[in-house]
XYZ file of C-alpha atoms in Angstrom:
690
model
C -17.103 22.373 -40.872
C -20.588 22.013 -39.413
C -20.167 22.228 -35.586
C -22.990 19.702 -35.207
C -21.269 17.177 -37.475
C -19.370 14.337 -35.778
C -15.631 14.800 -35.492
C -14.053 12.394 -38.005
C -11.006 12.066 -35.734
C -13.233 10.433 -33.113
C -13.961 7.515 -35.432
C -13.377 4.365 -33.300
C -11.679 2.613 -36.227
C -8.765 5.060 -35.857
C -7.820 3.618 -32.468
C -6.462 0.369 -31.094
C -7.686 -0.999 -27.784
C -5.173 -0.249 -25.066
C -5.510 -3.592 -23.268
C -5.063 -5.656 -26.423
C -2.117 -3.479 -27.459
C -0.501 -4.006 -24.064
C -1.044 -7.754 -24.375
C 0.678 -7.736 -27.762
C 3.801 -6.223 -26.193
C 4.441 -9.584 -24.543
C 4.693 -11.277 -27.937
C 7.595 -8.920 -28.662
C 9.207 -9.876 -25.358
C 8.694 -13.557 -26.146
C 10.327 -13.031 -29.550
C 13.538 -12.206 -27.666
C 13.322 -15.666 -26.062
C 13.229 -17.187 -29.551
C 16.085 -15.067 -30.925
C 19.137 -17.292 -31.386
C 21.462 -14.268 -31.325
C 20.552 -13.719 -27.647
C 22.503 -15.762 -25.034
C 20.565 -18.819 -23.911
C 19.998 -17.952 -20.250
C 18.966 -14.442 -21.268
C 16.384 -16.020 -23.574
C 15.107 -17.941 -20.567
C 14.828 -14.643 -18.695
C 12.773 -13.113 -21.511
C 10.406 -16.088 -21.429
C 9.918 -15.616 -17.692
C 9.374 -11.869 -18.124
C 6.634 -12.538 -20.670
C 4.979 -14.928 -18.173
C 5.247 -12.487 -15.262
C 3.940 -9.671 -17.440
C 0.949 -11.807 -18.377
C 0.230 -12.479 -14.699
C 0.254 -8.761 -13.982
C -1.861 -8.083 -17.058
C -4.628 -10.318 -15.707
C -4.219 -8.959 -12.175
C -4.592 -5.333 -13.252
C -5.581 -4.653 -16.858
C -8.000 -7.544 -17.450
C -9.371 -7.095 -13.926
C -10.110 -3.434 -14.706
C -12.044 -4.473 -17.822
C -13.981 -7.074 -15.802
C -14.808 -4.414 -13.219
C -16.060 -2.116 -15.988
C -18.208 -4.939 -17.357
C -19.728 -5.660 -13.958
C -20.264 -2.092 -12.752
C -20.099 0.120 -15.855
C -17.784 2.566 -14.134
C -15.352 3.292 -16.973
C -16.074 5.672 -19.893
C -16.101 4.128 -23.362
C -12.528 4.188 -24.717
C -11.681 5.797 -28.091
C -11.833 2.380 -29.823
C -15.471 2.038 -28.765
C -15.187 -1.610 -27.714
C -17.523 -2.800 -24.953
C -15.859 -4.475 -21.922
C -17.405 -7.868 -22.745
C -15.905 -7.730 -26.244
C -12.509 -6.718 -24.882
C -12.523 -9.553 -22.333
C -13.380 -12.079 -25.022
C -10.544 -10.865 -27.227
C -8.162 -10.783 -24.273
C -8.762 -14.467 -23.564
C -8.394 -15.362 -27.249
C -5.131 -13.480 -27.625
C -3.779 -14.600 -24.243
C -4.441 -18.225 -25.195
C -2.234 -17.712 -28.266
C 0.489 -16.198 -26.087
C 0.363 -19.034 -23.539
C 0.592 -21.632 -26.287
C 3.611 -19.823 -27.750
C 5.274 -19.564 -24.322
C 5.046 -23.294 -23.629
C 6.079 -24.162 -27.161
C 9.135 -21.977 -26.628
C 9.872 -23.765 -23.339
C 9.185 -27.334 -24.416
C 10.577 -27.262 -27.931
C 13.324 -24.634 -27.843
C 14.697 -23.496 -24.490
C 14.483 -26.650 -22.411
C 16.242 -28.774 -25.066
C 18.737 -25.972 -25.657
C 19.563 -25.735 -21.977
C 19.978 -29.503 -21.790
C 22.463 -29.402 -24.665
C 24.440 -26.821 -22.706
C 24.539 -28.800 -19.469
C 21.645 -27.064 -17.707
C 18.912 -29.657 -17.200
C 15.397 -29.078 -15.893
C 14.341 -32.680 -15.448
C 10.807 -33.820 -16.201
C 9.169 -36.547 -14.078
C 9.503 -39.271 -16.662
C 13.237 -38.698 -17.083
C 14.392 -39.187 -13.476
C 16.903 -41.957 -12.856
C 16.420 -44.358 -9.945
C 19.036 -42.482 -7.930
C 17.447 -39.100 -8.652
C 14.034 -40.482 -7.719
C 15.333 -41.816 -4.367
C 16.897 -38.460 -3.516
C 13.765 -36.538 -4.483
C 11.554 -38.899 -2.467
C 13.731 -38.315 0.581
C 13.648 -34.566 -0.075
C 9.848 -34.709 -0.299
C 9.559 -36.562 2.999
C 12.085 -34.413 4.861
C 11.584 -30.918 3.440
C 8.179 -30.747 1.770
C 5.759 -33.154 3.432
C 6.069 -31.663 6.964
C 4.724 -28.280 5.799
C 1.854 -29.575 3.655
C -1.762 -29.648 4.867
C -3.867 -31.605 2.381
C -7.568 -30.883 2.560
C -10.179 -33.456 1.568
C -13.336 -31.970 0.084
C -16.524 -33.066 1.832
C -19.473 -31.362 3.595
C -17.256 -30.589 6.605
C -14.399 -29.321 4.433
C -15.690 -26.995 1.688
C -13.457 -25.736 -1.072
C -10.646 -23.713 0.533
C -9.649 -20.189 -0.339
C -6.938 -20.311 -2.968
C -4.303 -17.595 -2.771
C -3.516 -15.562 -5.884
C -0.885 -17.242 -8.105
C -0.191 -19.984 -5.556
C 0.735 -23.514 -6.654
C -1.945 -26.110 -5.914
C -2.594 -29.775 -6.695
C -6.106 -31.180 -7.049
C -5.974 -34.890 -6.217
C -8.523 -37.523 -7.291
C -8.804 -40.253 -4.622
C -10.401 -43.681 -4.349
C -11.000 -45.611 -1.127
C -11.714 -44.742 2.505
C -9.566 -42.883 5.015
C -8.989 -43.807 8.698
C -12.404 -42.394 9.669
C -14.183 -44.363 6.992
C -14.798 -41.310 4.825
C -15.044 -42.024 1.116
C -12.347 -40.211 -0.801
C -13.156 -38.122 -3.828
C -11.169 -34.918 -4.221
C -8.491 -33.243 -2.143
C -6.535 -30.012 -2.502
C -2.828 -29.777 -1.682
C -1.583 -26.209 -1.397
C 2.149 -25.520 -1.693
C 3.171 -22.956 0.948
C 5.141 -20.007 -0.396
C 7.979 -20.941 1.934
C 8.851 -23.864 -0.354
C 11.303 -23.273 -3.222
C 9.605 -23.644 -6.604
C 12.831 -24.900 -8.204
C 14.903 -27.640 -6.511
C 18.554 -28.155 -7.409
C 19.830 -31.713 -7.217
C 23.305 -32.324 -5.748
C 25.878 -33.060 -8.440
C 26.975 -36.280 -6.702
C 23.381 -37.531 -6.922
C 22.407 -36.290 -10.345
C 25.691 -36.387 -12.189
C 25.260 -32.865 -13.531
C 26.395 -29.588 -12.029
C 23.220 -27.768 -13.041
C 20.284 -30.164 -12.650
C 16.915 -28.889 -11.446
C 13.359 -30.088 -10.852
C 10.132 -28.097 -10.489
C 8.443 -28.365 -7.097
C 5.186 -29.048 -8.952
C 6.730 -32.171 -10.491
C 7.874 -33.439 -7.077
C 4.443 -32.819 -5.557
C 2.683 -34.608 -8.400
C 5.059 -37.587 -8.208
C 4.883 -38.200 -4.461
C 1.493 -36.751 -3.509
C 0.184 -40.301 -2.853
C 2.314 -40.407 0.318
C -0.030 -37.819 1.823
C -2.974 -40.236 1.539
C -1.870 -43.623 2.947
C -4.341 -46.417 2.412
C -6.049 -44.600 -0.455
C -5.474 -44.824 -4.173
C -4.501 -41.657 -6.037
C -6.234 -41.804 -9.411
C -4.815 -38.517 -10.622
C -3.011 -35.356 -9.486
C -3.310 -32.127 -11.463
C -1.547 -28.864 -10.745
C -3.474 -25.611 -11.033
C -3.073 -21.924 -10.332
C -5.598 -19.092 -10.204
C -4.782 -15.462 -11.007
C -6.858 -12.890 -9.156
C -7.624 -9.195 -9.361
C -4.852 -7.374 -7.469
C -6.016 -3.789 -7.921
C -6.524 -2.255 -4.482
C -9.507 0.083 -4.284
C -9.583 2.506 -1.366
C -12.180 5.285 -1.275
C -9.780 7.991 -0.169
C -12.585 10.491 0.383
C -14.139 8.159 2.961
C -11.088 7.155 4.983
C -9.449 9.131 7.757
C -6.108 7.325 7.568
C -4.921 6.137 4.176
C -2.109 4.019 5.622
C -4.481 2.077 7.888
C -7.000 1.624 5.076
C -4.309 0.271 2.754
C -3.084 -2.164 5.398
C -6.623 -3.523 5.668
C -6.929 -3.864 1.891
C -3.541 -5.578 1.561
C -4.630 -8.298 3.970
C -7.275 -9.445 1.494
C -5.518 -8.712 -1.798
C -4.603 -12.352 -2.425
C -8.245 -13.437 -2.393
C -9.978 -10.927 -4.667
C -11.997 -11.908 -7.728
C -10.529 -14.665 -9.897
C -9.550 -13.728 -13.450
C -7.847 -16.801 -14.922
C -7.404 -20.513 -14.184
C -4.294 -22.374 -15.325
C -4.474 -26.147 -15.025
C -2.647 -29.245 -16.243
C -3.585 -30.166 -19.800
C -4.635 -33.714 -18.843
C -7.039 -32.702 -16.067
C -10.496 -34.288 -16.590
C -13.200 -31.934 -17.843
C -15.421 -32.585 -14.808
C -12.747 -31.300 -12.428
C -12.122 -28.261 -14.598
C -15.845 -27.464 -14.502
C -15.836 -27.782 -10.710
C -12.933 -25.350 -10.418
C -14.440 -22.856 -12.863
C -17.701 -22.932 -10.918
C -15.874 -22.431 -7.638
C -13.895 -19.470 -8.989
C -16.886 -18.011 -10.872
C -15.033 -18.027 -14.179
C -16.300 -18.534 -17.741
C -15.021 -21.408 -19.847
C -12.722 -19.202 -21.919
C -10.844 -18.206 -18.749
C -9.278 -21.667 -18.348
C -5.799 -22.227 -19.791
C -4.716 -25.842 -20.139
C -0.974 -25.980 -19.584
C 1.536 -28.358 -21.169
C 4.123 -27.990 -18.427
C 4.417 -26.313 -15.025
C 1.611 -23.839 -14.318
C 4.131 -21.493 -12.710
C 6.606 -21.436 -15.590
C 7.918 -18.002 -14.596
C 9.544 -19.616 -11.523
C 12.208 -21.136 -13.777
C 13.838 -17.687 -13.569
C 15.588 -19.099 -10.474
C 17.703 -21.208 -12.818
C 19.053 -17.985 -14.342
C 20.203 -16.846 -10.895
C 21.547 -20.234 -9.773
C 23.596 -21.041 -12.864
C 26.851 -19.093 -13.061
C 27.599 -19.492 -16.759
C 28.916 -16.192 -18.215
C 28.997 -17.816 -21.652
C 25.195 -18.124 -21.538
C 24.501 -14.557 -20.383
C 25.012 -11.018 -21.628
C 28.545 -9.758 -21.121
C 28.766 -7.666 -17.954
C 29.308 -3.927 -18.267
C 30.515 -1.187 -15.947
C 28.391 1.989 -15.967
C 30.306 5.168 -16.642
C 31.352 6.950 -13.460
C 30.832 10.691 -13.091
C 34.116 12.490 -12.548
C 34.021 14.912 -9.654
C 31.001 13.365 -7.959
C 32.936 13.199 -4.677
C 32.288 16.960 -4.497
C 28.847 16.924 -6.078
C 27.760 20.439 -5.074
C 30.855 22.051 -6.567
C 30.378 20.026 -9.745
C 26.706 20.925 -10.213
C 27.332 24.570 -9.313
C 29.520 24.784 -12.429
C 26.814 23.387 -14.721
C 23.984 20.891 -15.121
C 24.807 17.175 -14.975
C 23.008 14.726 -17.248
C 22.800 11.008 -16.442
C 21.655 8.414 -18.968
C 20.997 5.191 -17.076
C 21.987 2.380 -17.043
C 24.949 3.467 -19.152
C 25.758 6.229 -16.645
C 26.069 5.093 -13.042
C 23.257 5.854 -10.572
C 25.852 6.547 -7.866
C 25.895 10.363 -8.382
C 22.258 10.470 -7.242
C 23.172 8.488 -4.139
C 26.181 10.754 -3.615
C 23.988 13.842 -3.800
C 21.752 12.536 -1.006
C 24.663 11.187 1.042
C 26.683 14.404 0.844
C 23.559 16.447 1.583
C 22.967 14.353 4.709
C 26.514 15.018 5.945
C 27.115 18.594 4.773
C 26.659 21.084 7.656
C 25.623 23.754 5.134
C 22.612 21.743 3.946
C 19.457 22.845 5.737
C 16.701 20.779 4.090
C 16.106 17.772 1.854
C 12.813 16.999 0.110
C 12.198 13.907 -2.024
C 9.458 11.862 -3.665
C 9.660 8.087 -3.334
C 7.533 5.843 -5.547
C 9.631 2.658 -5.674
C 12.949 2.309 -3.854
C 13.653 -1.411 -3.466
C 14.538 -3.347 -0.326
C 17.386 -2.022 1.845
C 17.668 1.152 -0.211
C 20.770 3.241 0.572
C 18.636 6.315 -0.139
C 16.518 5.572 2.917
C 19.626 5.181 5.065
C 20.926 8.562 3.880
C 17.589 10.267 4.569
C 17.451 8.756 8.048
C 21.010 9.952 8.716
C 20.121 13.408 7.437
C 17.244 13.647 9.907
C 19.514 12.492 12.730
C 22.001 15.172 11.702
C 19.375 17.831 12.232
C 18.346 18.451 8.626
C 14.735 19.234 7.828
C 13.788 16.153 5.792
C 10.438 15.778 4.026
C 9.604 12.708 1.964
C 6.506 12.205 -0.163
C 5.888 8.441 -0.075
C 3.375 7.132 -2.581
C 1.609 4.381 -0.676
C -0.383 3.313 -3.730
C 2.598 2.334 -5.909
C 1.202 -0.912 -7.302
C 2.696 -4.070 -5.714
C 4.977 -1.891 -3.564
C 2.235 -0.797 -1.164
C 3.401 -2.998 1.700
C 7.055 -2.056 1.218
C 6.173 1.640 1.117
C 4.119 1.390 4.301
C 7.183 -0.057 6.046
C 9.368 2.612 4.474
C 7.072 5.362 5.755
C 7.129 3.898 9.277
C 10.933 3.728 9.246
C 11.321 7.316 8.090
C 8.811 8.654 10.603
C 10.560 6.857 13.457
C 13.765 8.664 12.467
C 12.087 12.069 12.563
C 11.455 12.492 8.852
C 8.285 14.330 7.910
C 6.383 11.867 5.735
C 3.633 13.012 3.385
C 1.331 10.610 1.524
C 0.711 12.900 -1.435
C -2.673 14.124 -2.643
C -6.012 12.357 -2.247
C -7.088 10.911 -5.587
C -3.776 11.551 -7.386
C -0.817 9.196 -7.257
C 2.464 11.063 -6.847
C 4.493 9.601 -9.697
C 6.921 12.527 -10.122
C 10.617 11.847 -9.471
C 12.041 14.868 -7.654
C 14.796 15.587 -5.133
C 15.475 19.034 -3.672
C 18.430 20.039 -1.491
C 18.548 23.490 0.135
C 22.127 24.578 0.941
C 23.508 27.730 2.533
C 26.320 29.206 0.471
C 27.655 32.397 2.037
C 24.749 34.732 2.681
C 22.425 33.022 0.205
C 20.454 29.813 0.003
C 20.914 27.735 -3.124
C 18.698 24.925 -4.360
C 20.062 21.768 -5.974
C 17.616 19.416 -7.651
C 17.539 16.012 -9.253
C 14.735 15.237 -11.681
C 14.320 11.894 -13.395
C 12.215 9.799 -15.705
C 12.687 6.710 -13.500
C 12.384 5.693 -9.866
C 14.875 6.182 -7.050
C 15.721 2.490 -7.199
C 19.344 1.387 -7.491
C 18.336 -1.997 -8.934
C 16.142 -0.780 -11.771
C 18.724 1.908 -12.571
C 20.922 -0.964 -13.804
C 18.318 -2.439 -16.151
C 15.980 0.444 -17.129
C 16.878 3.202 -19.579
C 16.187 6.558 -17.915
C 17.307 10.177 -17.992
C 18.299 12.061 -14.844
C 19.194 15.748 -14.499
C 21.046 17.321 -11.566
C 20.817 21.103 -11.679
C 21.262 24.250 -9.636
C 19.248 26.369 -12.079
C 17.330 28.896 -9.922
C 14.093 28.695 -11.920
C 14.008 24.889 -11.924
C 14.880 24.846 -8.215
C 12.090 27.274 -7.390
C 9.581 25.268 -9.450
C 10.461 22.068 -7.593
C 10.211 23.954 -4.282
C 6.698 25.123 -5.189
C 5.575 21.619 -6.164
C 6.796 20.230 -2.842
C 4.902 22.993 -1.041
C 1.813 22.009 -2.964
C 2.239 18.301 -2.104
C 2.916 18.781 1.601
C 0.439 21.560 2.299
C -2.798 22.942 0.961
C -1.221 25.393 -1.466
C -3.346 26.950 -4.226
C -2.646 26.470 -7.907
C 0.885 27.574 -8.715
C 2.590 29.125 -11.702
C 5.802 27.403 -12.777
C 8.494 29.037 -14.890
C 10.254 25.977 -16.349
C 8.460 22.774 -15.375
C 5.207 21.303 -16.605
C 3.148 19.432 -14.038
C 0.296 16.963 -14.126
C -2.576 17.240 -13.552
C -2.394 21.003 -14.233
C -0.138 22.117 -17.091
C 1.511 19.053 -18.667
C -1.480 17.919 -20.711
C -2.132 21.441 -21.994
C 1.579 21.981 -22.576
C 1.826 18.932 -24.836
C -1.283 19.940 -26.774
C 0.065 23.478 -27.210
C 3.366 22.194 -28.592
C 1.628 19.815 -31.003
C -0.601 22.699 -32.139
C 2.491 24.876 -32.653
C 4.036 22.251 -34.940
C 0.727 22.034 -36.784
C 0.713 25.804 -37.305
C 4.282 25.700 -38.622
C 3.322 23.029 -41.159
C 0.173 24.893 -42.235
C 2.328 27.986 -42.845
C 4.680 26.005 -45.065
C 7.415 25.635 -42.455
C 8.817 22.255 -41.328
C 6.794 20.576 -38.597
C 8.539 17.834 -36.634
C 7.756 15.820 -33.483
C 9.740 12.952 -31.966
C 8.501 11.461 -28.704
C 9.528 8.426 -26.695
C 7.395 6.891 -23.972
C 6.108 3.633 -22.517
C 2.479 3.916 -23.579
C 0.032 6.191 -25.422
C -3.759 6.345 -25.127
C -4.841 9.894 -24.192
C -7.620 10.779 -26.689
C -6.994 14.534 -27.011
C -3.278 14.009 -27.597
C -3.959 11.349 -30.238
C -6.475 13.564 -32.044
C -3.975 16.444 -31.958
C -1.316 14.175 -33.457
C -3.729 13.107 -36.211
C -4.489 16.764 -36.985
C -0.763 17.533 -37.049
C -0.174 14.660 -39.451
C -2.943 15.939 -41.724
C -1.196 19.333 -41.758
C 2.051 17.680 -42.836
C 3.943 17.411 -39.537
C 6.393 14.502 -39.614
C 5.917 12.498 -36.410
C 7.981 9.635 -35.020
C 6.751 7.922 -31.870
C 8.854 5.397 -29.965
C 6.305 3.612 -27.762
C 7.525 0.564 -25.879
C 4.199 -0.954 -24.858
C 0.545 -0.103 -25.477
C -0.204 2.310 -28.308
C -3.825 3.170 -29.118
C -2.904 5.447 -32.046
C -3.202 3.853 -35.488
C -0.361 5.004 -37.778
C -0.314 5.010 -41.559
C -4.027 5.675 -42.175
C -4.251 7.515 -45.530
C -5.314 11.122 -45.081
C -5.181 10.875 -41.289
C -1.936 9.444 -39.914
C 0.181 8.739 -42.967
C 2.850 11.085 -41.567
C 3.035 9.213 -38.253
C 5.389 6.315 -37.646
C 5.339 4.199 -34.463
C 8.057 1.822 -33.353
C 8.736 -0.252 -30.239
C 12.209 -1.163 -28.991
C 12.702 -4.403 -27.038
C 16.275 -5.174 -26.050
C 18.596 -6.014 -23.196
C 17.331 -3.118 -21.061
C 13.739 -2.089 -20.398
C 13.047 1.098 -22.327
C 11.684 3.507 -19.738
C 12.667 7.122 -20.431
C 10.074 9.595 -21.613
C 11.523 12.233 -23.925
C 9.522 14.709 -26.027
C 11.108 16.804 -28.797
C 9.324 19.497 -30.817
C 11.196 21.050 -33.757
C 9.634 24.537 -33.454
C 11.071 25.716 -36.789
C 14.691 25.533 -35.676
C 14.237 26.562 -32.025
C 13.425 23.148 -30.561
C 11.935 22.179 -27.208
C 13.302 19.054 -25.527
C 11.513 17.796 -22.432
C 12.009 14.765 -20.197
C 9.260 13.480 -17.951
C 8.004 10.884 -15.518
C 4.757 10.771 -17.518
C 3.601 8.655 -20.423
C 0.942 10.052 -22.733
C -1.758 8.105 -20.918
C -4.975 9.514 -19.482
C -3.943 8.519 -15.952
C -0.506 10.177 -16.189
C -1.664 13.412 -17.761
C -4.934 13.890 -15.873
C -4.998 11.801 -12.679
C -1.439 11.788 -11.333
C 1.159 14.188 -10.021
C 3.862 14.116 -12.683
C 6.837 16.295 -13.494
C 8.145 17.301 -16.931
C 11.405 19.212 -17.143
C 13.374 20.904 -19.929
C 17.028 20.267 -20.696
C 18.220 23.882 -20.845
C 21.910 23.341 -21.613
C 22.075 23.148 -25.443
C 24.907 20.604 -25.389
C 23.024 18.331 -22.984
C 19.800 18.731 -24.965
C 21.660 17.731 -28.123
C 23.056 14.725 -26.282
C 19.587 13.583 -25.145
C 18.173 13.986 -28.649
C 21.025 12.029 -30.198
C 21.195 9.246 -27.588
C 17.521 8.777 -26.657
C 15.735 9.702 -29.896
C 17.829 9.746 -33.094
C 19.764 6.692 -31.961
C 16.530 4.758 -31.407
C 15.060 5.834 -34.728
C 18.161 4.351 -36.384
C 17.731 0.990 -34.631
C 17.187 -1.826 -37.124
C 18.035 -4.736 -34.807
C 15.676 -4.432 -31.805
C 12.940 -2.290 -33.353
C 9.391 -3.287 -34.226
C 7.262 -1.141 -36.531
C 3.530 -0.789 -35.830
C 1.520 -1.110 -39.040
C -1.913 0.248 -39.874
C -3.501 -3.185 -39.260
C -2.178 -3.278 -35.679
C 0.502 -5.885 -36.368
C 4.097 -5.191 -35.339
C 6.788 -6.038 -37.897
C 10.350 -6.730 -36.744
C 12.799 -4.509 -38.590
C 16.040 -5.803 -40.049
C 18.965 -4.167 -41.848
C 18.516 -3.922 -45.600
C 21.243 -4.717 -48.107
C 22.697 -1.200 -47.900
C 22.602 -0.839 -44.100
C 24.716 -2.079 -41.257
C 23.006 -3.518 -38.157
C 22.355 -0.886 -35.501
C 21.182 -1.589 -31.964
C 20.506 1.580 -29.976
C 21.360 -0.034 -26.651
C 24.516 -1.703 -27.936
C 25.613 1.639 -29.408
C 25.189 3.349 -26.017
C 27.031 0.568 -24.199
C 29.982 1.004 -26.551
C 29.972 4.795 -26.439
C 29.286 5.469 -22.762
C 30.629 2.355 -21.032
C 33.611 1.687 -23.243
C-alpha cells in the first residue's frame, strides 16, 4: 500500500456521529415505556428516564457541540461532520423524540394509568370540589412563595434558572401604580412540589394527582388583581451545565469549583420548551432573550417538565403495577471477609449479588486492629453513604486512610465537595486526583498485618461505590488478595497521591498509560491469529464506543476474519455490517429492567483467552484523558462465570436486545419460531436470586 495514499479505514462514511448515536439510545428507552409486557408504573419510569436523559444530553453533549461551533476547540470526529451540521441534526432528531414522548404520555400512559385508578388530572377535567381544594392550596401553599415580575424598563427580563418551571403571563390593564400591563414572568421556586396529590376525601380517588404547572396556569390571575390575564404559558429553558475550570491556572481546585457551581444554573441556553399554544410573538421574544435559533424551540403538548411525573411512581404503592421485588444473593462468610478472601477471589455480579460484601470489607477494615491502612477512590457515593461513615470511623480508630475524591464527577461536584470536607475534618487524607485527568477508576485497598507479613486486600469494580446504583446497575466487582493485583493497586494509589513517575504494572492495565495500548495489542493478536488461519474471536461489552484507533483496529480485525460481537448500551460510532470492512462485526444494545453498566472485554487468543473487566468504556476520554483501571479475572472458574453471565448470556438475549444495522437504525430482536424467549437480566435474576 502506498504510504502516501489515504487510509480507507478513515473514510468518514464508516462512522456514526457519537452525539446522534447517544440521542438514539433514548428512543430505545422510550420503547420500554410503550412495551405492554412491562408493568404500567415501570413504563412511566422509562418515559421519565428518557426525558431526564434528554435534559442531560442538551446540558452536556449538545452544549459541547455548540461550544465547538463557537470556538472551534474540538478536533473533527471520525464521521467528519461539522458542529453546525451536528447541531441541526440534533434538533431534528430531538424534536422527533419529544413528539414521541408526549404521544406516549397523552395517548398511552396517562389513559392507562387512569384505567388502573392512578389519575393525573388535567385542568379541564377538575370537578368543582377539586377546583375549590386546589384554589385553596394555591392561596395557602403556593402564592406566598411566588414573586411575579412584570416586564418593563425598570424590570428587565430576569435570569431564568436551568430547567426551572416558569409561566409567561400576558396581561391587559393597569396595575396600582398606573403601569400598563403587558408581560410578566412567574417563576416556580424549587421548594414547591411539582406533583400535588389530592386528598382522597376531596377527589374521590386514592391516587389522584395534579401538575404544579397546571395549578399555576389555572390560578395565576390571582397574582394580578385588577388586571386581565389574556394568556398564561409555561416554559422551561435547558442550559449548558458543563463546568470548565482551567486546572493549570487555579491554585485550589475545590475553591475554583465552588465558584463555578454558583453560576452553573445560568450558563448558555441550549433549548426552550414552551406550551404549544403560546403565541409566536412571545416565542420570538424568548428565543431572542435566550439567544437561541428557531429550531431550538420545542412546543409541548403537556407539562414542560414531564419527567417530574416520576414522583407518581414513588407515591403510588401498587405492587401489581411494578416489577416484582427481588432479594440480591448474599455472600456466605462475609461476616469474616478477610478469611473468606484469603482462601480465594470473590466475584460479585450486581445487582444480582448484594453490594453488602463491599460495605463489610470497609466496615471490618475500619474495626480490625490488624488493619493499618485503607485507600479508596470515590467518584459517586450517594447521600448519607455508609462507606463514608466507615472511612470516618477508620480514621478515628487510628488507621491511615487516604481517599481520592473526584471533584469533577458531573452533577455530583457539590456533593463531592461536601464529602471531601467531611472526610478531612475526620482526619482522612483527601486527594483530588490528577490535574487534567478525571479519576474514574474504582479501587479499594486494605493493608492488613497478618503475623510477620503485611497482606493487601483489594476491591476493583466496573461501577461506583454507591449502594443505590448497585441495586439498579449491572456491574462486576472483584475482591482479591492476589499479591500482584494488590501491588499494582498500591502503585496506582502512590501515583495518584504523590508525584510518582510512570509505573510498570504486572496485572492491571491503566488509563491513560497502558489500557489503550493493551486493547489495541489484544485486537492485533486476534487479527494475527485469523491471518494465520486460526480462530479469531472478540466479545466486548461497554456503555459507549467512539475511540478512532480502536474502531480502525476492529475494522482491520474484521477484514482478517475475526468474529466480533460488541454489546454497546449507548452511543456506538462504529458501523457494523459494511461489506469488506465490518461484515464480521455485530453490535447490539440491551435495554431492560436494570441499566447495563459493566465493561467486560474477552479475547479468544486461540484457546488461551483473556478476560478483563474495567471502569472504562472504549471512548477517547476514558482511554486517553482519564485515570481508569482494567483488571483480569485470574481464577478460571470466575472468568468462566463472567463470560457466561455477562457476555454469552447477553448475546443470547432475544427479548431486550436491539441490533445495530449498517444504516444506523436499531432493530428490536424477537424470538423466531424455533427459539424460546430469553432475557439476560431475567435469566440472572432466576439463577442468582432464586
